[in-house]
JSON list of C-alpha atoms in Angstrom, two decimals:
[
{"chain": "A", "resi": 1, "resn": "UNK", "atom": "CA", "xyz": [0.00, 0.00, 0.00]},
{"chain": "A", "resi": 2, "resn": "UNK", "atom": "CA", "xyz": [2.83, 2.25, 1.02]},
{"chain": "A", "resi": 3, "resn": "UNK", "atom": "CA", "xyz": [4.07, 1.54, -2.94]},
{"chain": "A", "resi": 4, "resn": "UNK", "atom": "CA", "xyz": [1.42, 2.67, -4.55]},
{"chain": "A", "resi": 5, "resn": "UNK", "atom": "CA", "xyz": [0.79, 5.81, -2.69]},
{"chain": "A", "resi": 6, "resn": "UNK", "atom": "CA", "xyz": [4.15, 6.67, -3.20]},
{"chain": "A", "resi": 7, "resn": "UNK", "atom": "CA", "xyz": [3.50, 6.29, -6.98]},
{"chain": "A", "resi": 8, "resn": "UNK", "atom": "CA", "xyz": [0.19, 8.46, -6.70]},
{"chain": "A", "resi": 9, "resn": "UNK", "atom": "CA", "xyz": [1.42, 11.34, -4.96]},
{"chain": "A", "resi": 10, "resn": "UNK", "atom": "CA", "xyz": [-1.43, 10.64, -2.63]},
{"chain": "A", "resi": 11, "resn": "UNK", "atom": "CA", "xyz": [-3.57, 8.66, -0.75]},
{"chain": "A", "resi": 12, "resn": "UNK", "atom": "CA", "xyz": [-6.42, 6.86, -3.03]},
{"chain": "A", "resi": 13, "resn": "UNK", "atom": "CA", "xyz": [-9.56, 7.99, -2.18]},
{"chain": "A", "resi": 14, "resn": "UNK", "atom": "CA", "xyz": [-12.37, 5.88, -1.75]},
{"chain": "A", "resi": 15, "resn": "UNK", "atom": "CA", "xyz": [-15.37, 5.27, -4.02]},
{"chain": "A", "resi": 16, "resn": "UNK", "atom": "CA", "xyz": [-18.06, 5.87, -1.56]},
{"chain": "A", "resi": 17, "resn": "UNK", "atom": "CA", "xyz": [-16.72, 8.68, -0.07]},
{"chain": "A", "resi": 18, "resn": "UNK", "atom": "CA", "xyz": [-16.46, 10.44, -3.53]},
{"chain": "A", "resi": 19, "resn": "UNK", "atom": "CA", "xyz": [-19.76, 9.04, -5.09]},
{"chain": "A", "resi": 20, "resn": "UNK", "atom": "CA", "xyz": [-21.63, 7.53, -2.48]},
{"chain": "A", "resi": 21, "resn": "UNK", "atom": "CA", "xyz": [-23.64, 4.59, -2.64]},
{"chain": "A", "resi": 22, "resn": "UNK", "atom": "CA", "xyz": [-23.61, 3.57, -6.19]},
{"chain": "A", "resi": 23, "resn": "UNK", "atom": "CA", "xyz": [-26.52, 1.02, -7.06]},
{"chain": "A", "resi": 24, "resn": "UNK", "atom": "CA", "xyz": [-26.02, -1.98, -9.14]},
{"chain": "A", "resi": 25, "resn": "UNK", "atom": "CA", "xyz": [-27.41, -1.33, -12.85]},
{"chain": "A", "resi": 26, "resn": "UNK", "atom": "CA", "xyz": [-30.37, -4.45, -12.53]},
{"chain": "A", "resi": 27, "resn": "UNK", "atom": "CA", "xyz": [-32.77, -4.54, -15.12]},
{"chain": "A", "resi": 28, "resn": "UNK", "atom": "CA", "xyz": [-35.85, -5.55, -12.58]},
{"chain": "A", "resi": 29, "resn": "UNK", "atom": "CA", "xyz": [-39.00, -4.79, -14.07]},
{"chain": "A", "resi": 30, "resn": "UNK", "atom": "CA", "xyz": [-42.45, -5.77, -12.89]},
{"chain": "A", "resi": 31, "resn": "UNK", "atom": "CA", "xyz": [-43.22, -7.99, -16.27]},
{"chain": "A", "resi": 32, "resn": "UNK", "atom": "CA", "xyz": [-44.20, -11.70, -15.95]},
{"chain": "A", "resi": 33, "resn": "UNK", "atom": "CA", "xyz": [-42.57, -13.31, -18.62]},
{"chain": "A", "resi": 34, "resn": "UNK", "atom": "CA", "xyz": [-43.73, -15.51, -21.18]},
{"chain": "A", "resi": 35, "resn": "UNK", "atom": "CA", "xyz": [-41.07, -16.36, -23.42]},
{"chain": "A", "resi": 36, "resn": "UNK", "atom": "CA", "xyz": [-39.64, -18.85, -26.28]},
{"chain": "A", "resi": 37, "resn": "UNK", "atom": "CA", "xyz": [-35.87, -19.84, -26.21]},
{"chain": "A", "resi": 38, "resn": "UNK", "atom": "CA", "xyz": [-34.76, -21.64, -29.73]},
{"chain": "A", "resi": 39, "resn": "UNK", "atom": "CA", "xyz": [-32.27, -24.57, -30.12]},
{"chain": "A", "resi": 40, "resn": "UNK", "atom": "CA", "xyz": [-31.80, -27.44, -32.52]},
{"chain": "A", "resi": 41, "resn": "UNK", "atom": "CA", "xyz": [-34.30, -29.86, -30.75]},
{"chain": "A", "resi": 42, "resn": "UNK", "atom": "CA", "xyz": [-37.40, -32.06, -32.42]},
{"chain": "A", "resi": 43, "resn": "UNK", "atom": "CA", "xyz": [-39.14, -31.55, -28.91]},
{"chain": "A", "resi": 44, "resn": "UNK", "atom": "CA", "xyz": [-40.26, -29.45, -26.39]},
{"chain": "A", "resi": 45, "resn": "UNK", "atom": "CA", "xyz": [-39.94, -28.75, -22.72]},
{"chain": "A", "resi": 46, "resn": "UNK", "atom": "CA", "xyz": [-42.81, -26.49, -21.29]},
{"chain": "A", "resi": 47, "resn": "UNK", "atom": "CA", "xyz": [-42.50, -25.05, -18.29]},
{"chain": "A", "resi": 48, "resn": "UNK", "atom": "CA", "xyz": [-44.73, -22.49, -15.85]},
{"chain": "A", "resi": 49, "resn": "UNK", "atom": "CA", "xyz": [-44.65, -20.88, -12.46]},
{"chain": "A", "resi": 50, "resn": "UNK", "atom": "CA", "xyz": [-45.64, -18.66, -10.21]},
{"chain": "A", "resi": 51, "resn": "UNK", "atom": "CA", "xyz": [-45.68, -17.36, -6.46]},
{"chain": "A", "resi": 52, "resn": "UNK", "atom": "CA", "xyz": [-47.51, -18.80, -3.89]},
{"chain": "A", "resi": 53, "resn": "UNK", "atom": "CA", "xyz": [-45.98, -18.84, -0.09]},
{"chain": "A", "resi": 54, "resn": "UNK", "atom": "CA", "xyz": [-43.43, -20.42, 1.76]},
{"chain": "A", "resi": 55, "resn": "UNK", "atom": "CA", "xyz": [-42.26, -23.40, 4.14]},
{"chain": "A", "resi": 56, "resn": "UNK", "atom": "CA", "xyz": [-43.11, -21.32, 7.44]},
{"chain": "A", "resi": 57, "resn": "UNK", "atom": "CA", "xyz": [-46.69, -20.86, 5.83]},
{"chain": "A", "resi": 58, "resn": "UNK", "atom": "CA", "xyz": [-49.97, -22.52, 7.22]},
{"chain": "A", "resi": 59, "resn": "UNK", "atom": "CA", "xyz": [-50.88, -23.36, 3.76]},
{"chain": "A", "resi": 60, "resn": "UNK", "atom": "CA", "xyz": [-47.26, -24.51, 2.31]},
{"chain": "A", "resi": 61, "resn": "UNK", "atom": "CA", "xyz": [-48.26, -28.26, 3.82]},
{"chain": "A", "resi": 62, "resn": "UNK", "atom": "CA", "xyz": [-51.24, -28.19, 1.41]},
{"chain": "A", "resi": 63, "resn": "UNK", "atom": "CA", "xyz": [-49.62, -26.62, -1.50]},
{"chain": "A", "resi": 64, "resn": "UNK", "atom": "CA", "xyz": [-47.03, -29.54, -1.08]},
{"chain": "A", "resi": 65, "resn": "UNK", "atom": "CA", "xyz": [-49.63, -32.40, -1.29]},
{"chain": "A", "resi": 66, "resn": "UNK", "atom": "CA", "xyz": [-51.30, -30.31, -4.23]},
{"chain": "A", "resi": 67, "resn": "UNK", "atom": "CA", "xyz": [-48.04, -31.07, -6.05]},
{"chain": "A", "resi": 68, "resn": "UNK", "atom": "CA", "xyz": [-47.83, -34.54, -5.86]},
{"chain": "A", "resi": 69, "resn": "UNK", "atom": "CA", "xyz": [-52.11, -34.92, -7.05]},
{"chain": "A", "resi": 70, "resn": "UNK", "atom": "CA", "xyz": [-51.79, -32.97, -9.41]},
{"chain": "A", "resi": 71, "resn": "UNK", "atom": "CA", "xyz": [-48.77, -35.10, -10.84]},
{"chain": "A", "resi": 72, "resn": "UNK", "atom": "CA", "xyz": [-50.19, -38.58, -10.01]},
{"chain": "A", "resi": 73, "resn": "UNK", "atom": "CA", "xyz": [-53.75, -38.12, -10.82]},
{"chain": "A", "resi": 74, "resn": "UNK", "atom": "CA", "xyz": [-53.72, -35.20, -14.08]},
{"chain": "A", "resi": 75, "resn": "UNK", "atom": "CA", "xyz": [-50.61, -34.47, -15.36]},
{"chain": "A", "resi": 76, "resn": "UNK", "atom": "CA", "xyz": [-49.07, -37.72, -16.20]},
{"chain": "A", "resi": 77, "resn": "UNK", "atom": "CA", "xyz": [-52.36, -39.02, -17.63]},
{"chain": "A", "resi": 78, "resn": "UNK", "atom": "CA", "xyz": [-52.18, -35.88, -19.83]},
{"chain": "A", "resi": 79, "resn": "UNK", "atom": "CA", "xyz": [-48.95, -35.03, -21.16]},
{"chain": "A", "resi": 80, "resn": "UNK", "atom": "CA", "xyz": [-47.46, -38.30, -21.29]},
{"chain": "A", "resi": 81, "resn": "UNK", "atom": "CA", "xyz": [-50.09, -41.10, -21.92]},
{"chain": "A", "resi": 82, "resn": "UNK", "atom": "CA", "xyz": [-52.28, -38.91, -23.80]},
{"chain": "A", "resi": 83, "resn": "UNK", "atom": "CA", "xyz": [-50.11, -36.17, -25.52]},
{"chain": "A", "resi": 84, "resn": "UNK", "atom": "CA", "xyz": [-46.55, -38.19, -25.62]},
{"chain": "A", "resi": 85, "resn": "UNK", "atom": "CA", "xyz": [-44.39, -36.33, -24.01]},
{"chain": "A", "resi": 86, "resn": "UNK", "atom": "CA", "xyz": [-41.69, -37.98, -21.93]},
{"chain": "A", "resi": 87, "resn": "UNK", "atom": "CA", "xyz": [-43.35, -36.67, -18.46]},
{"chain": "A", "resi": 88, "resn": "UNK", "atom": "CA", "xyz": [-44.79, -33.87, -17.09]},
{"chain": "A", "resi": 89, "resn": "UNK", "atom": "CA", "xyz": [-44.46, -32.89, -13.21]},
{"chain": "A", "resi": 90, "resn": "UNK", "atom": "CA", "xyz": [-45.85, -30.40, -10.95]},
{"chain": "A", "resi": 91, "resn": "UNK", "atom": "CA", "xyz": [-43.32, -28.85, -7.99]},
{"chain": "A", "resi": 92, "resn": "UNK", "atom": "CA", "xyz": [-43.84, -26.68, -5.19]},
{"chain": "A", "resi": 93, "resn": "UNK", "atom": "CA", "xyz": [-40.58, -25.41, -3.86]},
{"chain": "A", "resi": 94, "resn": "UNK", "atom": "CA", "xyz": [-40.83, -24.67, -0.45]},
{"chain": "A", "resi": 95, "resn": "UNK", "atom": "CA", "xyz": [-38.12, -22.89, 0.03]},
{"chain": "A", "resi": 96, "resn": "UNK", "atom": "CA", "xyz": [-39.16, -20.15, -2.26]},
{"chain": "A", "resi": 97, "resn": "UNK", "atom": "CA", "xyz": [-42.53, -20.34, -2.21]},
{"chain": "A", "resi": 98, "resn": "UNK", "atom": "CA", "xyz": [-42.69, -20.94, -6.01]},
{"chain": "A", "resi": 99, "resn": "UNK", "atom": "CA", "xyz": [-45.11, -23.54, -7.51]},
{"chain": "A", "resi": 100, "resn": "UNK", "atom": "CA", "xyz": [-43.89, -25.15, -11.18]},
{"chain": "A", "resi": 101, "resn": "UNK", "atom": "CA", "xyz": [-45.30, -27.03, -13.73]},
{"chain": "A", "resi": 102, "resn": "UNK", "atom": "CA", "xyz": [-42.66, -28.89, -16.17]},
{"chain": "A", "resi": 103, "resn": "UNK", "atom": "CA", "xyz": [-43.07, -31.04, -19.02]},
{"chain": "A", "resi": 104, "resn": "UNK", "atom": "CA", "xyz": [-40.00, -32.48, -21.05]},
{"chain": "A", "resi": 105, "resn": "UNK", "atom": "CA", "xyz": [-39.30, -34.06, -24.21]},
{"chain": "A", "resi": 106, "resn": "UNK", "atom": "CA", "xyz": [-42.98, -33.33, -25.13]},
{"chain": "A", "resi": 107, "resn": "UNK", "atom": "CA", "xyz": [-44.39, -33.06, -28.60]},
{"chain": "A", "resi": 108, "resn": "UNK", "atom": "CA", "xyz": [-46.70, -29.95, -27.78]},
{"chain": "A", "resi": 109, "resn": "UNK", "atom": "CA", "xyz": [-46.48, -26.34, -26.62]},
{"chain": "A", "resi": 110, "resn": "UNK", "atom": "CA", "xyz": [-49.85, -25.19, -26.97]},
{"chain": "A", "resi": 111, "resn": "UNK", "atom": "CA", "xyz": [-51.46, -28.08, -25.65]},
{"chain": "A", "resi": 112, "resn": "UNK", "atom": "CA", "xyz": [-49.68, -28.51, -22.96]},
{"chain": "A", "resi": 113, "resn": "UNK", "atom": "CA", "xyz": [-50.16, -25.18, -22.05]},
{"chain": "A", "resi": 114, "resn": "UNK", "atom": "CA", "xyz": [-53.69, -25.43, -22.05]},
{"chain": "A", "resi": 115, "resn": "UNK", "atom": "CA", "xyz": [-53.17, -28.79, -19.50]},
{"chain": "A", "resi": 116, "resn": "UNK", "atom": "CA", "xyz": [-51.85, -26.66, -17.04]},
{"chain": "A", "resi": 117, "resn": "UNK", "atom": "CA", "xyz": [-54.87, -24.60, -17.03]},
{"chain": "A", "resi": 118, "resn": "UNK", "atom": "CA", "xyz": [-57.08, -27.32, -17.10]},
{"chain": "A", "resi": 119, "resn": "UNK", "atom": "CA", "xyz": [-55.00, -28.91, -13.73]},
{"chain": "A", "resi": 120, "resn": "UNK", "atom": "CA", "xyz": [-55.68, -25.58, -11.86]},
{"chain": "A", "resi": 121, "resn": "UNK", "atom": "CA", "xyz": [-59.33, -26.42, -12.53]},
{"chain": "A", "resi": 122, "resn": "UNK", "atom": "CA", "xyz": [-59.03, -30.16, -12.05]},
{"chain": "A", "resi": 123, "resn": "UNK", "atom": "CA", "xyz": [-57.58, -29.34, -8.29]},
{"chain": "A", "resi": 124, "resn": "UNK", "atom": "CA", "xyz": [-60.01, -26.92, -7.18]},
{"chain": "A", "resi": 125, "resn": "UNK", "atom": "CA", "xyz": [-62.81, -28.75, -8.17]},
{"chain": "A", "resi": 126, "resn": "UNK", "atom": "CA", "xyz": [-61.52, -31.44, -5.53]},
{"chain": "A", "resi": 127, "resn": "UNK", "atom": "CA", "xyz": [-61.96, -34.13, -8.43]},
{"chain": "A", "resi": 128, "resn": "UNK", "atom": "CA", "xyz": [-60.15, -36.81, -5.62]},
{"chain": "A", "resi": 129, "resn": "UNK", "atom": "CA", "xyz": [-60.80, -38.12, -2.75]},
{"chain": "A", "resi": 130, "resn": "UNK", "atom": "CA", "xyz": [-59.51, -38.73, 1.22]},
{"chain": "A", "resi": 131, "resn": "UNK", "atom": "CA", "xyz": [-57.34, -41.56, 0.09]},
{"chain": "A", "resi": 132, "resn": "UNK", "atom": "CA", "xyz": [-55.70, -39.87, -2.39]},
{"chain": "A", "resi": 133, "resn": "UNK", "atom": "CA", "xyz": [-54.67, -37.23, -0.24]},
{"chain": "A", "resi": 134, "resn": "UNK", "atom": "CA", "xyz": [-52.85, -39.38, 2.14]},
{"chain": "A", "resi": 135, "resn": "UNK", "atom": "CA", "xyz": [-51.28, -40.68, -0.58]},
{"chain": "A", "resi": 136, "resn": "UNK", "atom": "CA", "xyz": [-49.96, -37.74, -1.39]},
{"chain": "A", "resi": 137, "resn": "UNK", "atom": "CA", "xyz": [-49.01, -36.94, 2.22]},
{"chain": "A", "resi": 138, "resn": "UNK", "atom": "CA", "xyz": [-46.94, -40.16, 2.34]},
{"chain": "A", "resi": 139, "resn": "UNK", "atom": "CA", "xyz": [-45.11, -39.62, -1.17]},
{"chain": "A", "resi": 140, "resn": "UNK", "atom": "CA", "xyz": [-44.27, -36.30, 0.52]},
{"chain": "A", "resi": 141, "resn": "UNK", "atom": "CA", "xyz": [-43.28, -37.47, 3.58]},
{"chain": "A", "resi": 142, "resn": "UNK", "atom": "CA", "xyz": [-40.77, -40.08, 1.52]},
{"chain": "A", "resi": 143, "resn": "UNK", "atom": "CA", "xyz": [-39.26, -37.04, -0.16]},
{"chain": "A", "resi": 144, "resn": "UNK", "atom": "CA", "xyz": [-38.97, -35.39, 3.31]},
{"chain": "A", "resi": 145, "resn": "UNK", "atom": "CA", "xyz": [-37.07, -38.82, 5.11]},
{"chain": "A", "resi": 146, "resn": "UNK", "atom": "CA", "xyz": [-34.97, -40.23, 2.16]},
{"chain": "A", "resi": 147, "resn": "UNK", "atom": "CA", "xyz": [-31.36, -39.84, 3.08]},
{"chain": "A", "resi": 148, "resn": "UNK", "atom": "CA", "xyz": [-29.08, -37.45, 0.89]},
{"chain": "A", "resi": 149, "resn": "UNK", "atom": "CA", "xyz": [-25.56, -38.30, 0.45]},
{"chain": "A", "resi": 150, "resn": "UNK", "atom": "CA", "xyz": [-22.97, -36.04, 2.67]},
{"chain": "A", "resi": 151, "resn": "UNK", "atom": "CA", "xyz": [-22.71, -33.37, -0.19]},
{"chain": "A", "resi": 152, "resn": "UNK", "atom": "CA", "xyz": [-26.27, -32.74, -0.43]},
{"chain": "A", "resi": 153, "resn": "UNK", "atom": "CA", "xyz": [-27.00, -32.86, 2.82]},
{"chain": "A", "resi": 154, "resn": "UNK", "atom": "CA", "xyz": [-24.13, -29.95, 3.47]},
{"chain": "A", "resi": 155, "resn": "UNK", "atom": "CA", "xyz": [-25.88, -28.03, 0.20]},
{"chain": "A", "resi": 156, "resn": "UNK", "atom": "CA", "xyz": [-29.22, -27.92, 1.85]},
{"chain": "A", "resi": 157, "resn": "UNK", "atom": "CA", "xyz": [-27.87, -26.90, 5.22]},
{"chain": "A", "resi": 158, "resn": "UNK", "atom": "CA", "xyz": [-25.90, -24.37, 3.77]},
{"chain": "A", "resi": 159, "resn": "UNK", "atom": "CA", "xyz": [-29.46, -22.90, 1.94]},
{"chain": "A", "resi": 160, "resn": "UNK", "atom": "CA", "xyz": [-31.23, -23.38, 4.98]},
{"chain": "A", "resi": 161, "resn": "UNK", "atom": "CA", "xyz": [-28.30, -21.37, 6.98]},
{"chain": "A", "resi": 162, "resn": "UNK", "atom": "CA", "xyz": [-28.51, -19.20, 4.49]},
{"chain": "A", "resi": 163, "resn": "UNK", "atom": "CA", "xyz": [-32.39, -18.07, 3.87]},
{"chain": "A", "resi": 164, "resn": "UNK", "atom": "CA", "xyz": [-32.90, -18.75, 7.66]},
{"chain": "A", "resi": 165, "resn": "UNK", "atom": "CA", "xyz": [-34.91, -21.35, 7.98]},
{"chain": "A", "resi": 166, "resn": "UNK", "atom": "CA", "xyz": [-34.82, -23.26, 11.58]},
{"chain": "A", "resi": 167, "resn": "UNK", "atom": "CA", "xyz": [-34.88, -26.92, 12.52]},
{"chain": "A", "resi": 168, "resn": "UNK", "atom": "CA", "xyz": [-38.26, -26.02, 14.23]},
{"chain": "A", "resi": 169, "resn": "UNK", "atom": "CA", "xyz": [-40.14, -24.72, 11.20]},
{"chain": "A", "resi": 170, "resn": "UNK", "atom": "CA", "xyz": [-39.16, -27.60, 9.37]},
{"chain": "A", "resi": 171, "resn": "UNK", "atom": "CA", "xyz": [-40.76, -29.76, 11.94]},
{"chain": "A", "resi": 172, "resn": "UNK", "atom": "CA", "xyz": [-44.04, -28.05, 11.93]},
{"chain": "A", "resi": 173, "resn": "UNK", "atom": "CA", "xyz": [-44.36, -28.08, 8.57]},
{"chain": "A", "resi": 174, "resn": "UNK", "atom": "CA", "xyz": [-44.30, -31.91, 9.02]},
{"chain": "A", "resi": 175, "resn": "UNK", "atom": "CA", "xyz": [-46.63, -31.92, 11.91]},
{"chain": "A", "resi": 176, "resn": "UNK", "atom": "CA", "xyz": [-48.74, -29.79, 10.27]},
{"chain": "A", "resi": 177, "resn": "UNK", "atom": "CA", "xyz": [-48.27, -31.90, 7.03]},
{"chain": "A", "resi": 178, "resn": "UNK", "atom": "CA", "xyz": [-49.32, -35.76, 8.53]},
{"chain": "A", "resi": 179, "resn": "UNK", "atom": "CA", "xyz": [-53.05, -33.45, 9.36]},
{"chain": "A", "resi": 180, "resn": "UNK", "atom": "CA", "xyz": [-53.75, -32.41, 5.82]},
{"chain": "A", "resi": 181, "resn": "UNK", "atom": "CA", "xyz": [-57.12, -32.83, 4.73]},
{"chain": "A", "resi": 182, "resn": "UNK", "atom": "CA", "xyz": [-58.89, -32.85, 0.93]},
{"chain": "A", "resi": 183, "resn": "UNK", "atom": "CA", "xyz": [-60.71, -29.70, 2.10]},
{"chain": "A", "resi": 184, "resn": "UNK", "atom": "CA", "xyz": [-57.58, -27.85, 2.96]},
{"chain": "A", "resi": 185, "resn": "UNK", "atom": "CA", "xyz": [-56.58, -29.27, -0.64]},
{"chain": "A", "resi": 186, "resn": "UNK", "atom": "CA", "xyz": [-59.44, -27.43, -1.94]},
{"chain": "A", "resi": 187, "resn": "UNK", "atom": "CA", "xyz": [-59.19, -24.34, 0.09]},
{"chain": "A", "resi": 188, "resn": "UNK", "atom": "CA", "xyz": [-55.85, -23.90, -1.16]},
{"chain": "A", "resi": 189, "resn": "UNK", "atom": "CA", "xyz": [-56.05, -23.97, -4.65]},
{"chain": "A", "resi": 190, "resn": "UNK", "atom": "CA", "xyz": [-58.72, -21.53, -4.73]},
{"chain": "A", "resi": 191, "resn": "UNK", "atom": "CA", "xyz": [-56.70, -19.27, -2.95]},
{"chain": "A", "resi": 192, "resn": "UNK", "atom": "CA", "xyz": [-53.55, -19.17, -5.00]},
{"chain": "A", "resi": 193, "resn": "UNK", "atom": "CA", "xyz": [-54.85, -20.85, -8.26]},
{"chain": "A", "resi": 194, "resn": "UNK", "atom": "CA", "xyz": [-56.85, -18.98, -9.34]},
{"chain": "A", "resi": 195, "resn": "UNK", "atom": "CA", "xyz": [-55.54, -15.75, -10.72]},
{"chain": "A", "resi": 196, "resn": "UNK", "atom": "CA", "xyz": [-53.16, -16.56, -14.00]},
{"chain": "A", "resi": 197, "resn": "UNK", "atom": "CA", "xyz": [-51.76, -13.05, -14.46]},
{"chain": "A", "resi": 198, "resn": "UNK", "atom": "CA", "xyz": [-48.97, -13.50, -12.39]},
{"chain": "A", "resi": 199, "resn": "UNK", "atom": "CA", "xyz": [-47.68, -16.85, -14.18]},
{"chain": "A", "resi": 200, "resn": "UNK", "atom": "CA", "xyz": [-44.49, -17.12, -15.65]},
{"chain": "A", "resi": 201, "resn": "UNK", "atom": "CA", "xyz": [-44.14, -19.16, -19.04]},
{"chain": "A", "resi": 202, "resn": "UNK", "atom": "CA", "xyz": [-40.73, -20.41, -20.41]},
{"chain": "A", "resi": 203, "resn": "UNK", "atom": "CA", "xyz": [-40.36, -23.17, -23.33]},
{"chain": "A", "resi": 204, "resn": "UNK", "atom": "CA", "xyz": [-37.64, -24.14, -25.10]},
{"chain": "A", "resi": 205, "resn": "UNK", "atom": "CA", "xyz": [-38.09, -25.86, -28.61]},
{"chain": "A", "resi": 206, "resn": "UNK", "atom": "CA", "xyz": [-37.00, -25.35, -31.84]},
{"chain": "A", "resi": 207, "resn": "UNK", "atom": "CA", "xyz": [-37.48, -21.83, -33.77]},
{"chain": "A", "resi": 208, "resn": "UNK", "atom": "CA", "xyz": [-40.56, -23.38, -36.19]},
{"chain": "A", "resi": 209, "resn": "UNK", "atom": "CA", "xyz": [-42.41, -24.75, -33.29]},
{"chain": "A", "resi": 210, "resn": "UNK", "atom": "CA", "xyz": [-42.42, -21.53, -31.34]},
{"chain": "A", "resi": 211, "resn": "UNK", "atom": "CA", "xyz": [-43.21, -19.62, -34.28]},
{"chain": "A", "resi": 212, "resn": "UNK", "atom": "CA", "xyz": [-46.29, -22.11, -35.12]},
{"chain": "A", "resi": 213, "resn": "UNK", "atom": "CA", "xyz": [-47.10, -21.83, -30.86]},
{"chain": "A", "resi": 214, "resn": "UNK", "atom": "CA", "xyz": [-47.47, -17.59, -31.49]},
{"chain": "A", "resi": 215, "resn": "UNK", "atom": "CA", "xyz": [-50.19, -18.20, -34.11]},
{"chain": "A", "resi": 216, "resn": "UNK", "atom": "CA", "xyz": [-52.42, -19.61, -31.42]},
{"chain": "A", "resi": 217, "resn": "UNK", "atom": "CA", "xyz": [-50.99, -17.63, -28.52]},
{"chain": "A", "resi": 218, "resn": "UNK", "atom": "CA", "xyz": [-52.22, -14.27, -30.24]},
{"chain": "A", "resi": 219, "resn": "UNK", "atom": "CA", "xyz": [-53.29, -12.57, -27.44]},
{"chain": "A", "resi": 220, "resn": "UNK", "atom": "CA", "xyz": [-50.47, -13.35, -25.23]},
{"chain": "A", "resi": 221, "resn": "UNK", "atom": "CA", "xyz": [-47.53, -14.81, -26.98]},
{"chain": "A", "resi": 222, "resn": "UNK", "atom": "CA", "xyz": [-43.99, -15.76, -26.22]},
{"chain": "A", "resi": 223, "resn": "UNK", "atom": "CA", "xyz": [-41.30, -13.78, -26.56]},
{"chain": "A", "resi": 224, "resn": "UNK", "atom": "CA", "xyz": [-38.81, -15.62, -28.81]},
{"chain": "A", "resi": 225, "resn": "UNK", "atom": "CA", "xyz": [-34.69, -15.70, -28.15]},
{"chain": "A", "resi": 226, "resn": "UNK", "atom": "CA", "xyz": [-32.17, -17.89, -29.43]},
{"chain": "A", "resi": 227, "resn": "UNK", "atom": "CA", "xyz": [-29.80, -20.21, -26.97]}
]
């Protein structure tokens, strides 16, 4: 340090104190995006989410068994027996309170699209029954209890030390989870399904597919981008 001051003349001065707090240029805008990405690929892999709540929640138990319905009892019936694709899933991420539907190597865009609207219908109708919401509750307790490998299990401690999530919120949210009932299913989905506007949309396909998607997404089509 002694060096380079020598070589100045003077004493650096410091950013802040010169400028002051200079903000970092982030283009964050308030736009829910809908948008194409184009590669060389014969298929498609669909994808949607959008904002719900998170693990501390009273409802996040709910939203989790939601998830795992939605993928036992719609989505695989519908985007892979019926319209081909390889499989389709539905995901709620705790941790960031996002909820996801996926579909991959699938043969539609459009069609699959209009699945996932159909599944926010299908699970607030409460088109199931008691037994297949403990079923759901166990396939969601498995995910909970199945034992990571030392790596993982450092990663997710790490994100949990990180977004501050205790031991003891985690535990609720699987007390809470073994009570679960269909009408708390129902409840649920009528509170955060319903309102599409805030739904992000991302596929990626190839360049002619997308293209041939925007003629039947006319009123609110993907914005298209090259990988």
């Amino acid at each position: 340090a002694t060096s380079i001051q020598t070589k100045l003349g003077k004493k650096p001065q410091d950013i802040k104190s010169v400028h002051g707090f200079i903000p970092p240029e982030v283009g964050l805008t308030d736009e829910v995006p809908r948008e194409g990405w184009s590669t060389s690929t014969a298929v498609s892999f669909v994808a949607r989410t959008f904002p719900t709540v998170r693990l501390g929640h009273d409802d996040a138990p709910a939203l989790s068994v939601i998830s795992k319905i939605l993928r036992s009892l719609y989505l695989h019936r519908e985007i892979r027996e019926k319209g081909g694709a390889y499989g389709g899933f539905a995901i709620y991420n705790r941790e960031d309170g996002l909820f996801c539907f996926g579909s991959y190597r699938d043969p539609h865009i459009v069609t699959t699209l209009k699945v996932y609207d159909a599944a926010l219908t299908f699970i607030q109708s409460g088109s199931f029954n008691d037994e297949d919401v403990k079923e759901a509750i166990l396939q969601v307790c498995s995910d909970i209890d199945k034992p990571d490998t030392p790596g993982a299990a450092a990663r997710k401690a790490f994100l949990r030390q990180i977004i501050s999530l205790p031991d003891e919120t985690r535990q609720r949210f699987k007390e809470r989870l073994l009570d679960v009932t269909r009408n708390q299913v129902i409840d649920a989905a009528e509170k955060y399904f319903g309102d599409d506007e805030n739904h992000a949309v991302a596929v990626i396909s190839s360049e002619d597919r997308l293209q041939a998607a925007n003629k039947s997404l006319v009123d609110n089509p993907l914005r298209l981008n090259r990988i």
